[in-house]
Short mmCIF file of C-alpha atoms in Angstrom, two decimals:
data_model
loop_
_atom_site.label_atom_id
_atom_site.label_comp_id
_atom_site.label_asym_id
_atom_site.label_seq_id
_atom_site.Cartn_x
_atom_site.Cartn_y
_atom_site.Cartn_z
CA UNK C 133 1.05 -51.69 -17.99
CA UNK C 134 3.06 -53.83 -15.65
CA UNK C 135 5.35 -51.15 -15.08
CA UNK C 136 2.61 -48.69 -15.04
CA UNK C 137 1.40 -49.89 -12.23
CA UNK C 138 4.29 -50.69 -10.14
CA UNK C 139 5.23 -47.32 -10.98
CA UNK C 140 1.81 -46.11 -9.45
CA UNK C 141 1.27 -48.46 -7.25
CA UNK C 142 4.69 -47.08 -5.02
CA UNK C 143 3.49 -43.22 -5.72
CA UNK C 144 0.60 -44.28 -3.85
CA UNK C 145 2.14 -46.27 -1.10
CA UNK C 146 4.44 -43.08 -0.71
CA UNK C 147 1.63 -40.13 -0.46
CA UNK C 148 -0.43 -43.06 2.29
CA UNK C 149 3.47 -43.13 4.28
CA UNK C 150 3.48 -39.33 4.47
CA UNK C 151 0.17 -38.89 5.37
CA UNK C 152 0.96 -41.01 8.16
CA UNK C 153 4.03 -39.16 8.98
CA UNK C 154 2.08 -36.02 8.91
CA UNK C 155 -0.91 -37.16 10.61
CA UNK C 156 1.32 -38.18 13.61
CA UNK C 157 3.04 -34.73 13.52
CA UNK C 158 0.26 -33.62 13.89
CA UNK C 159 -1.50 -35.09 16.50
CA UNK C 160 2.02 -35.06 19.01
CA UNK C 161 1.41 -31.73 18.17
CA UNK C 162 -1.87 -31.59 20.18
CA UNK C 163 -1.38 -33.72 21.89
CA UNK C 164 1.33 -32.55 24.14
CA UNK C 165 -0.63 -28.95 23.76
CA UNK C 166 -3.75 -31.01 25.01
CA UNK C 167 -1.61 -31.96 28.72
CA UNK C 168 0.15 -28.88 28.96
CA UNK C 169 -2.85 -27.23 28.79
CA UNK C 170 -4.71 -29.77 30.91
CA UNK C 171 -1.43 -30.22 33.93
CA UNK C 172 -1.87 -26.04 34.17
CA UNK C 173 -5.49 -27.02 34.40
CA UNK C 174 -5.22 -29.70 37.06
CA UNK C 175 -3.11 -27.35 38.90
CA UNK C 176 -5.79 -24.20 38.36
CA UNK C 177 -9.30 -26.67 39.63
CA UNK C 178 -6.82 -28.04 42.97
CA UNK C 179 -5.60 -24.57 44.09
CA UNK C 180 -9.01 -22.98 43.74
CA UNK C 181 -10.88 -26.14 45.66
CA UNK C 182 -7.82 -25.72 48.26
CA UNK C 183 -9.11 -22.25 48.61
CA UNK C 184 -12.50 -22.42 48.74
CA UNK C 185 -11.84 -24.87 51.95
CA UNK C 186 -9.80 -22.55 53.52
CA UNK C 187 -12.55 -19.37 53.56
CA UNK C 188 -15.18 -22.66 54.48
CA UNK C 189 -12.44 -22.55 57.46
CA UNK C 190 -12.46 -19.07 57.92
CA UNK C 191 -8.75 -19.37 57.26
CA UNK C 192 -8.59 -16.79 55.14
CA UNK C 193 -5.86 -14.93 56.58
CA UNK C 194 -3.58 -18.07 56.98
CA UNK C 195 -4.74 -19.26 53.11
CA UNK C 196 -3.96 -15.55 51.87
CA UNK C 197 -0.07 -15.99 52.49
CA UNK C 198 0.24 -19.20 50.57
CA UNK C 199 1.15 -20.52 47.71
CA UNK C 200 -1.82 -21.08 46.20
CA UNK C 201 -3.12 -17.52 47.30
CA UNK C 202 -1.07 -17.41 44.45
CA UNK C 203 -1.78 -19.55 42.00
CA UNK C 204 -5.47 -17.26 42.26
CA UNK C 205 -3.88 -13.47 42.52
CA UNK C 206 -2.69 -15.07 38.57
CA UNK C 207 -5.90 -16.26 38.26
CA UNK C 208 -7.71 -13.53 38.79
CA UNK C 209 -5.16 -11.14 36.77
CA UNK C 210 -5.59 -12.89 34.07
CA UNK C 211 -7.96 -11.90 31.08
CA UNK C 212 -8.26 -15.20 29.54
CA UNK C 213 -9.97 -16.65 32.80
CA UNK C 214 -14.18 -16.45 31.65
CA UNK C 215 -15.11 -14.02 34.89
CA UNK C 216 -16.84 -11.18 35.03
CA UNK C 217 -15.44 -7.92 35.73
CA UNK C 218 -16.74 -7.00 39.34
CA UNK C 219 -16.51 -10.15 40.51
CA UNK C 220 -12.35 -9.94 39.21
CA UNK C 221 -11.93 -6.65 40.93
CA UNK C 222 -14.02 -8.52 44.24
CA UNK C 223 -11.34 -11.09 43.82
CA UNK C 224 -8.74 -8.76 43.22
CA UNK C 225 -9.23 -6.72 46.38
CA UNK C 226 -9.75 -9.78 48.49
CA UNK C 227 -6.61 -10.93 47.41
CA UNK C 228 -4.72 -7.57 48.45
CA UNK C 229 -6.61 -6.65 51.37
CA UNK C 230 -7.72 -10.11 52.93
CA UNK C 231 -10.51 -11.33 55.03
CA UNK C 232 -11.37 -7.74 56.40
CA UNK C 233 -12.49 -6.54 52.81
CA UNK C 234 -15.95 -6.02 51.84
CA UNK C 235 -17.61 -7.88 50.79
CA UNK C 236 -16.57 -11.16 52.94
CA UNK C 237 -15.49 -14.47 51.53
CA UNK C 238 -18.74 -15.63 51.67
CA UNK C 239 -19.34 -13.92 48.20
CA UNK C 240 -15.39 -14.98 47.21
CA UNK C 241 -16.07 -18.35 48.03
CA UNK C 242 -18.59 -18.37 45.06
CA UNK C 243 -17.61 -16.88 42.71
CA UNK C 244 -14.51 -19.14 43.24
CA UNK C 245 -16.54 -22.34 43.04
CA UNK C 246 -17.96 -19.88 39.56
CA UNK C 247 -14.44 -20.22 38.81
CA UNK C 248 -14.04 -23.55 39.30
CA UNK C 249 -17.14 -25.48 37.89
CA UNK C 250 -16.43 -23.31 34.76
CA UNK C 251 -12.92 -24.31 34.46
CA UNK C 252 -13.68 -27.52 35.15
CA UNK C 253 -16.60 -27.77 32.78
CA UNK C 254 -14.11 -26.60 30.08
CA UNK C 255 -11.66 -29.24 30.93
CA UNK C 256 -14.12 -31.98 30.53
CA UNK C 257 -14.79 -30.01 26.97
CA UNK C 258 -11.07 -30.19 26.25
CA UNK C 259 -10.74 -33.77 26.98
CA UNK C 260 -13.57 -35.15 25.20
CA UNK C 261 -12.56 -32.97 22.06
CA UNK C 262 -8.82 -35.44 22.62
CA UNK C 263 -10.51 -38.30 22.87
CA UNK C 264 -12.19 -37.59 19.10
CA UNK C 265 -9.47 -36.44 18.33
CA UNK C 266 -7.07 -39.49 19.43
CA UNK C 267 -10.27 -41.93 17.80
CA UNK C 268 -9.27 -39.70 14.61
CA UNK C 269 -6.46 -40.18 14.49
CA UNK C 270 -6.65 -44.17 15.21
CA UNK C 271 -8.67 -44.59 12.80
CA UNK C 272 -6.85 -42.91 9.98
CA UNK C 273 -3.67 -44.36 10.67
CA UNK C 274 -5.51 -47.91 10.99
CA UNK C 275 -7.13 -46.93 7.14
CA UNK C 276 -4.06 -45.73 5.86
CA UNK C 277 -2.14 -49.25 7.51
CA UNK C 278 -4.48 -51.34 5.61
CA UNK C 279 -3.57 -49.22 1.94
CA UNK C 280 0.28 -49.70 2.66
CA UNK C 281 -0.26 -53.21 2.79
CA UNK C 282 -2.33 -53.23 0.04
CA UNK C 283 -0.12 -51.41 -2.37
CA UNK C 284 3.33 -53.74 -0.81
CA UNK C 285 1.87 -56.46 -1.73
CA UNK C 286 0.44 -54.93 -5.91
CA UNK C 287 4.26 -53.79 -6.06
CA UNK C 288 5.15 -57.43 -5.04
CA UNK C 289 3.10 -58.32 -7.06
CA UNK C 290 4.04 -56.49 -10.23
CA UNK C 291 7.58 -56.58 -9.62
CA UNK C 292 7.51 -60.70 -9.61
CA UNK C 293 4.92 -59.96 -13.20
CA UNK C 294 7.84 -57.53 -14.76
CA UNK C 295 10.63 -60.39 -13.70
CA UNK C 296 9.10 -62.90 -15.17
CA UNK C 297 7.97 -61.10 -18.27
CA UNK C 298 11.80 -60.09 -18.09
CA UNK C 299 12.93 -63.97 -18.06
CA UNK C 300 9.96 -64.52 -21.21
CA UNK C 301 11.45 -62.35 -23.45
CA UNK C 302 14.97 -63.46 -23.21
CA UNK C 303 13.99 -66.34 -23.58
CA UNK C 304 12.16 -65.51 -26.76
CA UNK C 305 15.29 -63.85 -27.85
CA UNK C 306 17.30 -66.54 -27.54
CA UNK C 307 14.68 -68.69 -29.07
CA UNK C 308 14.25 -66.70 -32.61
CA UNK C 309 17.93 -66.21 -32.32
CA UNK C 310 18.35 -69.92 -32.49
CA UNK C 311 15.43 -70.14 -35.06
CA UNK C 312 17.78 -67.61 -37.02
CA UNK C 313 20.26 -69.51 -37.14
CA UNK C 314 19.19 -72.39 -37.89
CA UNK C 315 17.13 -71.15 -40.56
CA UNK C 316 20.54 -69.81 -42.17
CA UNK C 317 22.28 -73.26 -42.18
CA UNK C 318 19.41 -74.40 -43.61
CA UNK C 319 19.31 -72.17 -46.54
CA UNK C 320 23.25 -72.67 -47.14
CA UNK C 321 22.56 -76.51 -46.91
CA UNK C 322 19.50 -75.72 -49.80
CA UNK C 323 22.03 -74.15 -51.72
CA UNK C 324 24.86 -76.18 -51.88
CA UNK C 325 22.12 -78.81 -52.94
CA UNK C 326 20.71 -76.92 -55.60
CA UNK C 327 24.92 -76.21 -56.68
CA UNK C 328 25.72 -79.42 -56.57
CA UNK C 329 22.72 -81.42 -58.56
CA UNK C 330 22.89 -78.36 -61.39
CA UNK C 331 27.10 -79.01 -61.72
CA UNK C 332 27.20 -82.12 -64.74
CA UNK C 333 28.51 -85.20 -63.02
CA UNK C 334 31.52 -86.83 -65.30
CA UNK C 335 29.28 -89.76 -66.46
CA UNK C 336 27.22 -87.41 -68.65
CA UNK C 337 30.48 -85.42 -69.75
CA UNK C 338 31.92 -89.01 -70.80
CA UNK C 339 28.49 -89.85 -72.93
CA UNK C 340 28.09 -86.24 -74.24
CA UNK C 341 31.32 -87.07 -75.64
#
């Protein structure tokens, strides 16, 4: 039973360690994906804020020559960005033709602000999801670490018990061997005794004559 318990504890401990390794691998991939997405979102949100500020100052012409404007162009041409098709077309046309394009920059500013608000909200949701994932992962690892500790204690206890049992069995075998040897000697002694008692003594032989 102790050997079966030991094997079971060792198997369970290995499974717990494997679960921790798998969970860690998944968490690392999720964290990397979130980090990359957040970095991109931060760049896009900052670009939108700069674009709005420039348009509100009436600097549309100079703004369109900046790297920030290129970021906005990329967003406008990205189908994954959540915006209506008409807003997308207006924004693309503005970025292509400049402040002379109708609708004028006031409407474009509104479109950009809405884009920024949407991205900020999505980033907040993604950040909350990431925080929840971190919490779940931390709780899982903590639970598995406790499980591994408990199973390790079981492994150590069972190993000690098996070792002590092995020593006891060896001692019992030695004791049994000693007992068997003593018994053989006793039997031999009794046989010799019976043999000597059964043979007639010299005195008895003389009297018989």
